[in-house]
PDB file of C-alpha atoms in Angstrom:
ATOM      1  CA  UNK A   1      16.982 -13.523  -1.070  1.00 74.00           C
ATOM      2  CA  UNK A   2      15.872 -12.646   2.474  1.00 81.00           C
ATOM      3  CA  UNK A   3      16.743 -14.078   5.751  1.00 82.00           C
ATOM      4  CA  UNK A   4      13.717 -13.942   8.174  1.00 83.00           C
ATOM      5  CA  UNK A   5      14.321 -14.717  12.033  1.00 85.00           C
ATOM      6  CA  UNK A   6      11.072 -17.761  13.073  1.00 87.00           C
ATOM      7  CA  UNK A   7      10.520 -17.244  16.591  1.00 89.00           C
ATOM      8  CA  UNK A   8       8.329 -19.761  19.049  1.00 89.00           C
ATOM      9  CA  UNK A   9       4.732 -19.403  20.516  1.00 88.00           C
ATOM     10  CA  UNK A  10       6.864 -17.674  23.331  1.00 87.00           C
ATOM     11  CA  UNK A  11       7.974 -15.155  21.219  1.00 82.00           C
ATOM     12  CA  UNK A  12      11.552 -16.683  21.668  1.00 86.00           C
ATOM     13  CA  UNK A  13      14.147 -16.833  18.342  1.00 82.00           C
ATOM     14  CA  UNK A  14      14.540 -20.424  17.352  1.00 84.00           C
ATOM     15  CA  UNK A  15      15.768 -20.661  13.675  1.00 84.00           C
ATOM     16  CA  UNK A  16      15.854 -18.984  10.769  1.00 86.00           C
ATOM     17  CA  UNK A  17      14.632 -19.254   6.831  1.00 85.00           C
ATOM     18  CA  UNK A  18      15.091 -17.341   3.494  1.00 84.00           C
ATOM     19  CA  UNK A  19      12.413 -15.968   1.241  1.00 84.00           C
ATOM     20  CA  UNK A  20      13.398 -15.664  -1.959  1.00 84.00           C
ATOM     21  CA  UNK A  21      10.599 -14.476  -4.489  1.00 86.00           C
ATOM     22  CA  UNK A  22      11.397 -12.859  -8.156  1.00 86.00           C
ATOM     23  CA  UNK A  23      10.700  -8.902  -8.112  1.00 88.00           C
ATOM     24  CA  UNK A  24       9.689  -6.489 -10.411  1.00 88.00           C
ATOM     25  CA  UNK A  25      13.057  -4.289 -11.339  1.00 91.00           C
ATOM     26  CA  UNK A  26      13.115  -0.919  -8.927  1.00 89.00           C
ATOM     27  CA  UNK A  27      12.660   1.150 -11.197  1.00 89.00           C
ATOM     28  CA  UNK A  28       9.540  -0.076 -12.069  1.00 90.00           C
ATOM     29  CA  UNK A  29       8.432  -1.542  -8.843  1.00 91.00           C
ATOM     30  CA  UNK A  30       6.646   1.279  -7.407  1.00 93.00           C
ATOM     31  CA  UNK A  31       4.479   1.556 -11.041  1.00 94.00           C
ATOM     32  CA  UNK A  32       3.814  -2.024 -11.338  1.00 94.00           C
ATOM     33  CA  UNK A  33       2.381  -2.502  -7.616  1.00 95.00           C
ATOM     34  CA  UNK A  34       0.165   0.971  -7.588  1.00 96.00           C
ATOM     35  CA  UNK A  35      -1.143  -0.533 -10.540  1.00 95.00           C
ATOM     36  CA  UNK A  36      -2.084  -3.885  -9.214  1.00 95.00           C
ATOM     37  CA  UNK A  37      -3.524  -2.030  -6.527  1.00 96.00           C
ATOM     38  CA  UNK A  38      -5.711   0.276  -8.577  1.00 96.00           C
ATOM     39  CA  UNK A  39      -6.704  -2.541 -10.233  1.00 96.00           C
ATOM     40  CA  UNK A  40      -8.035  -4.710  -7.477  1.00 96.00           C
ATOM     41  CA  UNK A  41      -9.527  -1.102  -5.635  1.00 96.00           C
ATOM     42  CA  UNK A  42     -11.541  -0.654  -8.798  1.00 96.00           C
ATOM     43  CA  UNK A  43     -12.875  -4.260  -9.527  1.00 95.00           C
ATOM     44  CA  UNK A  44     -14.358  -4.218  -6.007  1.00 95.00           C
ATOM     45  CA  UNK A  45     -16.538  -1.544  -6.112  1.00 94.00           C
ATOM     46  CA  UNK A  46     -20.169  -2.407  -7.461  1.00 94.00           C
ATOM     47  CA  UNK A  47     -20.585   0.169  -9.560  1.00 92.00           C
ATOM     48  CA  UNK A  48     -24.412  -0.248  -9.159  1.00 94.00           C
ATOM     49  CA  UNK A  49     -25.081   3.792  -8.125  1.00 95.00           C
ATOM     50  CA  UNK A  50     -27.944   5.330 -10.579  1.00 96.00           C
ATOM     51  CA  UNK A  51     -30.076   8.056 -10.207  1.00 96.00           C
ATOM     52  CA  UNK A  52     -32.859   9.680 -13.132  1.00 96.00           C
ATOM     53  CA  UNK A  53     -32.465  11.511 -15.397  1.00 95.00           C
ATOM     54  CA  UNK A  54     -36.146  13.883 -16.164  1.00 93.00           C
ATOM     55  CA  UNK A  55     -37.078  11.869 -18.532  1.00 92.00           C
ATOM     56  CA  UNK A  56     -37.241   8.858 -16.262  1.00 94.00           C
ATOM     57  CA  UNK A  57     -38.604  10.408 -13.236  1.00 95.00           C
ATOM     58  CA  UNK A  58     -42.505   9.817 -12.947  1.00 94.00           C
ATOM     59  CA  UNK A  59     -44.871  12.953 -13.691  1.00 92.00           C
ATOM     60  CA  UNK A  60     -44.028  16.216 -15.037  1.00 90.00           C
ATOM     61  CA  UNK A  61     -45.853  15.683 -18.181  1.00 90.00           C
ATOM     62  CA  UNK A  62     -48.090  18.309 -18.343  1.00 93.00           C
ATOM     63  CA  UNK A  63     -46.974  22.040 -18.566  1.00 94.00           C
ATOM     64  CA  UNK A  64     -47.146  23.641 -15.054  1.00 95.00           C
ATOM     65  CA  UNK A  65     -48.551  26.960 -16.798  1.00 95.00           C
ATOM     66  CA  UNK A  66     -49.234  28.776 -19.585  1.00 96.00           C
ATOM     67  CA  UNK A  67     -46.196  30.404 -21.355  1.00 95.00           C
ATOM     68  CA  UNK A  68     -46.792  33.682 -21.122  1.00 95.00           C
ATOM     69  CA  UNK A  69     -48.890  36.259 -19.325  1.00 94.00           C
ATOM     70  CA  UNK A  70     -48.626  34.699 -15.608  1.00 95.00           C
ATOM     71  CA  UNK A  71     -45.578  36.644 -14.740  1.00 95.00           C
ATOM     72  CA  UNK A  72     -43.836  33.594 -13.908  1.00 96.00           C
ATOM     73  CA  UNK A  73     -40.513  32.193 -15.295  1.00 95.00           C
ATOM     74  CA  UNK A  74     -41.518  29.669 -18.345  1.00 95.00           C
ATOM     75  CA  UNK A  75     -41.512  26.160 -17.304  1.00 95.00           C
ATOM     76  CA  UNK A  76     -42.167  22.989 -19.282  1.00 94.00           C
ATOM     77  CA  UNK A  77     -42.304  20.609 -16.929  1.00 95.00           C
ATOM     78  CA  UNK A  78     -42.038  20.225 -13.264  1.00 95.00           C
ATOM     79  CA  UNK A  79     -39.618  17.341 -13.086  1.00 95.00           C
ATOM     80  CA  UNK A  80     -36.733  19.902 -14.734  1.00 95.00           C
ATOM     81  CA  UNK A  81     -33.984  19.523 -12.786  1.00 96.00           C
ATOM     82  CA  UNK A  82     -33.857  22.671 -11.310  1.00 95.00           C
ATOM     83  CA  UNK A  83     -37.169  21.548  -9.921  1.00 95.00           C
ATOM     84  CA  UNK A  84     -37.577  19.738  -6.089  1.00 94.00           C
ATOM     85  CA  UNK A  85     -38.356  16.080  -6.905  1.00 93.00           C
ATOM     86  CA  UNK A  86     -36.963  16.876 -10.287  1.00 95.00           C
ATOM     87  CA  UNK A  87     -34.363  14.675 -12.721  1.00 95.00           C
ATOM     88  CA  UNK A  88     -30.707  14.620 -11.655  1.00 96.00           C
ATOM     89  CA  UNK A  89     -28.280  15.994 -14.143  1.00 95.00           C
ATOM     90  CA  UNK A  90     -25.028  14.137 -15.318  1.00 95.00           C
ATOM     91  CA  UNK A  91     -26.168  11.914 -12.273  1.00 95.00           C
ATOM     92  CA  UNK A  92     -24.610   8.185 -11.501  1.00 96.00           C
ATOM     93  CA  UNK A  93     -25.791   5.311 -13.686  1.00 95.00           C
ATOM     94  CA  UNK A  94     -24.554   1.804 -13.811  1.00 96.00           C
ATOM     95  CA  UNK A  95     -21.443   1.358 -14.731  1.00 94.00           C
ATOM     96  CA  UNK A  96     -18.256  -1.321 -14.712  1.00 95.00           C
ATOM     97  CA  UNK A  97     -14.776  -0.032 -13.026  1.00 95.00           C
ATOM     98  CA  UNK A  98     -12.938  -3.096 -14.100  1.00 95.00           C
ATOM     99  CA  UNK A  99      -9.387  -2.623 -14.720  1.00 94.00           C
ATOM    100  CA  UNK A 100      -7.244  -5.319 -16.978  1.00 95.00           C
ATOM    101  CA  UNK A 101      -4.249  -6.332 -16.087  1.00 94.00           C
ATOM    102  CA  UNK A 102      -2.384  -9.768 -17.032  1.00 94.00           C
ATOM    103  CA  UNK A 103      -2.381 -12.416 -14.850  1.00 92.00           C
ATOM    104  CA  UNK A 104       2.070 -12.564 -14.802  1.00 93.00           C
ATOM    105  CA  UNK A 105       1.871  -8.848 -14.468  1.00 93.00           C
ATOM    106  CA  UNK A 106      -0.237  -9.085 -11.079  1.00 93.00           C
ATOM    107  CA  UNK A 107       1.576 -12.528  -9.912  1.00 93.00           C
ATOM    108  CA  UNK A 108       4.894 -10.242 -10.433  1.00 93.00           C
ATOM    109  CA  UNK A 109       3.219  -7.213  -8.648  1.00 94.00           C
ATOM    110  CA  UNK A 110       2.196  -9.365  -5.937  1.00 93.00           C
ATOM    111  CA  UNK A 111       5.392 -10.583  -5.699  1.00 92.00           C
ATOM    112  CA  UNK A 112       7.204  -7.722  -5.618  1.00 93.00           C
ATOM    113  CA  UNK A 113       4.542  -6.080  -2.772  1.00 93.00           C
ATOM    114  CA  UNK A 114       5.154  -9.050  -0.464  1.00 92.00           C
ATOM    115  CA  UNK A 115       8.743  -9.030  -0.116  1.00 90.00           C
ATOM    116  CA  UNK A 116       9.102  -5.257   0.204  1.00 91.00           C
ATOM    117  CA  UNK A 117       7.471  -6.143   3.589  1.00 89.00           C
ATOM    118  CA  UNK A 118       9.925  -7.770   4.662  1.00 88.00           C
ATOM    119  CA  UNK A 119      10.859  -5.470   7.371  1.00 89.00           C
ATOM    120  CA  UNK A 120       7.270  -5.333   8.972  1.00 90.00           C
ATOM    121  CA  UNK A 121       7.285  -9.389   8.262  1.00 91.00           C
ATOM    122  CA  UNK A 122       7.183 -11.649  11.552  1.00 91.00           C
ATOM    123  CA  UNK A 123       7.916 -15.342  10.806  1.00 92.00           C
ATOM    124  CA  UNK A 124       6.618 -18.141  13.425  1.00 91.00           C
ATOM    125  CA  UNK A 125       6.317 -21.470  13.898  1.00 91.00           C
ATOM    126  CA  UNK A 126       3.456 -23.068  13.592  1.00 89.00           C
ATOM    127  CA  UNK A 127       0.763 -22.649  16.587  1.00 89.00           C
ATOM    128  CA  UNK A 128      -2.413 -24.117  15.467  1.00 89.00           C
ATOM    129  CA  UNK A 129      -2.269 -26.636  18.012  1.00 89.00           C
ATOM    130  CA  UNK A 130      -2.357 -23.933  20.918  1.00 88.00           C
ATOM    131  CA  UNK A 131      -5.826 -23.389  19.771  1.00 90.00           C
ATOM    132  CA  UNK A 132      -8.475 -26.623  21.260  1.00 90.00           C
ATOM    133  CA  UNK A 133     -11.075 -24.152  21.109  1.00 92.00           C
ATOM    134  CA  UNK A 134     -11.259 -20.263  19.812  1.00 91.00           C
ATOM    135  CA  UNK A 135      -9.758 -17.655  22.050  1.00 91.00           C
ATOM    136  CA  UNK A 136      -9.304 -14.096  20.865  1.00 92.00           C
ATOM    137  CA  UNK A 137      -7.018 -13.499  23.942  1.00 93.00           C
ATOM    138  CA  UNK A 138      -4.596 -15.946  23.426  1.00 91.00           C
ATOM    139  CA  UNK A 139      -3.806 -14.803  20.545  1.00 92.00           C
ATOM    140  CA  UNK A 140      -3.574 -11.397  21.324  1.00 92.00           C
ATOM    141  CA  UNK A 141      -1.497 -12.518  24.157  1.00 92.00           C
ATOM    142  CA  UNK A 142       1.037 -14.283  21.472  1.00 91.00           C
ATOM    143  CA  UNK A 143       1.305 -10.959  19.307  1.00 92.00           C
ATOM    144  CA  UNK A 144       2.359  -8.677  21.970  1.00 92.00           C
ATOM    145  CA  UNK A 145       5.110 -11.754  22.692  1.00 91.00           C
ATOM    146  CA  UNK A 146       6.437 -12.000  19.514  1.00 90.00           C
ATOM    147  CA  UNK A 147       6.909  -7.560  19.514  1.00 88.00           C
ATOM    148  CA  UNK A 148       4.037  -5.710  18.347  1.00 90.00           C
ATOM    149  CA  UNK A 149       2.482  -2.718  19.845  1.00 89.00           C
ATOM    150  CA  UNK A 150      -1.364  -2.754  20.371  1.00 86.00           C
ATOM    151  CA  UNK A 151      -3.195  -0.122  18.237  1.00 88.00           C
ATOM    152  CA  UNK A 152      -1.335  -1.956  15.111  1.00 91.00           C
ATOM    153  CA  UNK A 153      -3.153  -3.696  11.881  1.00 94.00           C
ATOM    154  CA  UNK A 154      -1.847  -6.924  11.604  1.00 94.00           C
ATOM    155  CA  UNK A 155      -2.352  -9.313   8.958  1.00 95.00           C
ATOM    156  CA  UNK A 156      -1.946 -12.828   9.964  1.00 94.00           C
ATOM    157  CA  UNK A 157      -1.312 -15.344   6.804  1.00 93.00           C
ATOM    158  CA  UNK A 158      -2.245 -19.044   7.706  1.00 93.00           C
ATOM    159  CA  UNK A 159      -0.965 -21.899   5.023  1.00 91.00           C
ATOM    160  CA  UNK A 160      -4.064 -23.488   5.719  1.00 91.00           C
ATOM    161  CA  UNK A 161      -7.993 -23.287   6.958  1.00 90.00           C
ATOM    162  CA  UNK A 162      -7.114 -23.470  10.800  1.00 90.00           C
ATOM    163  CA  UNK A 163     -10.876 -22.880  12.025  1.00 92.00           C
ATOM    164  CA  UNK A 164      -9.969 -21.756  15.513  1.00 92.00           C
ATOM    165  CA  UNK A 165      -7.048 -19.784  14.435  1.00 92.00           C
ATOM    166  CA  UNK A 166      -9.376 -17.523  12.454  1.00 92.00           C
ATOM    167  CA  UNK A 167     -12.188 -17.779  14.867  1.00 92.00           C
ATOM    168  CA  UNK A 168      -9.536 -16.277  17.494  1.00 91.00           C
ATOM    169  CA  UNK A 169      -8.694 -13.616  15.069  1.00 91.00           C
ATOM    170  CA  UNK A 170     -11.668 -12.331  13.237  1.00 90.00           C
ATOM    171  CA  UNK A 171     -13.557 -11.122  16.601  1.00 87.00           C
ATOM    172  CA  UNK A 172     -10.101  -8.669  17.080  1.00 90.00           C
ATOM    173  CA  UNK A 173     -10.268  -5.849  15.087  1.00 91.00           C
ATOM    174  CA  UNK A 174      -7.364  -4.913  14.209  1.00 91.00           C
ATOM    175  CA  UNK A 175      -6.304  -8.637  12.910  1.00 93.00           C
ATOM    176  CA  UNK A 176      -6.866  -9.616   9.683  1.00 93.00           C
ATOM    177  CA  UNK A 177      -6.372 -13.360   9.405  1.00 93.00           C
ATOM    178  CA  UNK A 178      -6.308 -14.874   5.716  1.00 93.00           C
ATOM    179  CA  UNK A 179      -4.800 -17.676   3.511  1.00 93.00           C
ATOM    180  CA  UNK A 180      -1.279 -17.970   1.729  1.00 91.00           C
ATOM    181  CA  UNK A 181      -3.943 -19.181  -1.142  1.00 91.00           C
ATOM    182  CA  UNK A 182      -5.491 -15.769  -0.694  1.00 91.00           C
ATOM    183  CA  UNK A 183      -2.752 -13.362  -0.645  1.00 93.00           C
ATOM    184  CA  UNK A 184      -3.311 -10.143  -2.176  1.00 93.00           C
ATOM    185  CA  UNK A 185      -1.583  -6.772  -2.467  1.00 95.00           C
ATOM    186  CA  UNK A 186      -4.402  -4.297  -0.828  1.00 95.00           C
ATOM    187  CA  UNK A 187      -3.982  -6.509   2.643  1.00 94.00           C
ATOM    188  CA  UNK A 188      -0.346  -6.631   2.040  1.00 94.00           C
ATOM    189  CA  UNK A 189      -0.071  -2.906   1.709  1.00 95.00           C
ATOM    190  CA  UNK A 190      -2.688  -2.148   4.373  1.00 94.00           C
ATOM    191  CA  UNK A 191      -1.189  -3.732   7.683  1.00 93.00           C
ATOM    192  CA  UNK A 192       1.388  -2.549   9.471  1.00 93.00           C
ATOM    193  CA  UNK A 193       2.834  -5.506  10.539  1.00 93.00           C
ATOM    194  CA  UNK A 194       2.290  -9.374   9.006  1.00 94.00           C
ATOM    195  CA  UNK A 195       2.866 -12.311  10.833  1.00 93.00           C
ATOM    196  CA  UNK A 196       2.865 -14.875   8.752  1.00 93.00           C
ATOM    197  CA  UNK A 197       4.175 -19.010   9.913  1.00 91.00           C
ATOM    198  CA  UNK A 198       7.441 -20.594   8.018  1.00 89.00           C
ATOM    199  CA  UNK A 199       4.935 -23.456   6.798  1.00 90.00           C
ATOM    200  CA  UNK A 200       2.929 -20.277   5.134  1.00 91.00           C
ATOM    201  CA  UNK A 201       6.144 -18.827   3.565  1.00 90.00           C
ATOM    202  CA  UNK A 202       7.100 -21.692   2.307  1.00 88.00           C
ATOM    203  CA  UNK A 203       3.717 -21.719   0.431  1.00 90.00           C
ATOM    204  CA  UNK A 204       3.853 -18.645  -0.881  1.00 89.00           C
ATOM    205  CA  UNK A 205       7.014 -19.174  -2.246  1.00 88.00           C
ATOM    206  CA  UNK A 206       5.853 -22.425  -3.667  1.00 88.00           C
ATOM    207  CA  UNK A 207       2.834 -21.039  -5.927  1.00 88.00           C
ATOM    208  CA  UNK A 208       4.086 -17.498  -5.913  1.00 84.00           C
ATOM    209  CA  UNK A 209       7.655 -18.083  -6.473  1.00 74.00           C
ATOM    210  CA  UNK A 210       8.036 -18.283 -10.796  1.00 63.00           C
TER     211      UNK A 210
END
């Protein structure tokens, strides 16, 4: 269990609450987290890169010249790929990167990514209601107040769909604003610091916490 300071919209310390989330062992941590990570890497990437090979590049079906006599290396074909405009060789093709894992094994790695954090972690009350309309500087305003540096990723985790929260946030870019719902360990990993509100942790905790 965890203690984690909440602070106000003035950056000011006002209470306090625990997080308290089941880990992976340490000696095992560090595997079971890469491998979540590799896993979620992998199964984003499209894996839609191809190129030809010679037989499926157009032309090159008639012999360039005669085999002997010309003085000239033989040749076969002028889409050989040693050829300009030729076939490529052990080239690209469509492919799937998709890496298994089970579903308690990546809940657990999750887990286990989140609350290592908990030193970069920033808990606040809620401040939805500071927002009537969008404003990126606001917000940016209420970052530096609750103690981070500019220059810093920051991943802010909402409990909720707060539009002008995330209409504030997505136009800064070094904010990354997204759901407890949509927690994941590549955004976890990535920011420096995460802000995240008590009504959020206590979400996470709720569908995370086995």
């Amino acid at each position: 269990m965890v203690n984690c300071v909440v602070r106000n919209w003035q950056g000011e310390e006002v209470g306090e609450t625990t997080l308290e989330l089941r880990v992976a062992k340490e000696e095992n941590a560090s595997h079971v987290v890469h491998r979540a990570l590799r896993r979620q890497m992998a199964n984003a990437r499209q894996g839609n890169a191809c190129t030809k090979t010679r037989s499926e590049v157009r032309g090159g079906g008639r012999k360039p010249w005669r085999q002997k006599g010309t003085g000239r290396a033989r040749a076969g074909s002028i889409r050989s790929p040693l050829w300009r405009g030729g076939g490529v060789i052990f080239g690209p093709k469509p492919r799937d990167f998709e890496i298994k894992m089970n579903k308690k094994e990546r809940r657990l790695a999750l887990r286990t990514a989140f609350q290592s954090r908990t030193d970069d972690m920033i808990v606040v009350e809620e401040f939805a209601e500071q927002f009537p309309r969008p404003k990126s500087k606001e917000l940016l305003s209420a970052i530096a107040r609750w103690g981070i540096e500019p220059d810093t990723k920051v991943l802010l985790i909402l409990p909720e769909p707060q539009l002008n929260v995330y209409l504030s946030g997505r136009n800064i870019e070094l904010v990354n604003v997204i759901l407890a719902t949509s927690l994941n360990v590549y955004d976890v990993l990535a920011a420096d610091k995460i802000i995240v509100t008590s009504t959020a942790i206590a979400k996470i905790q709720e569908i995370y916490g086995e």
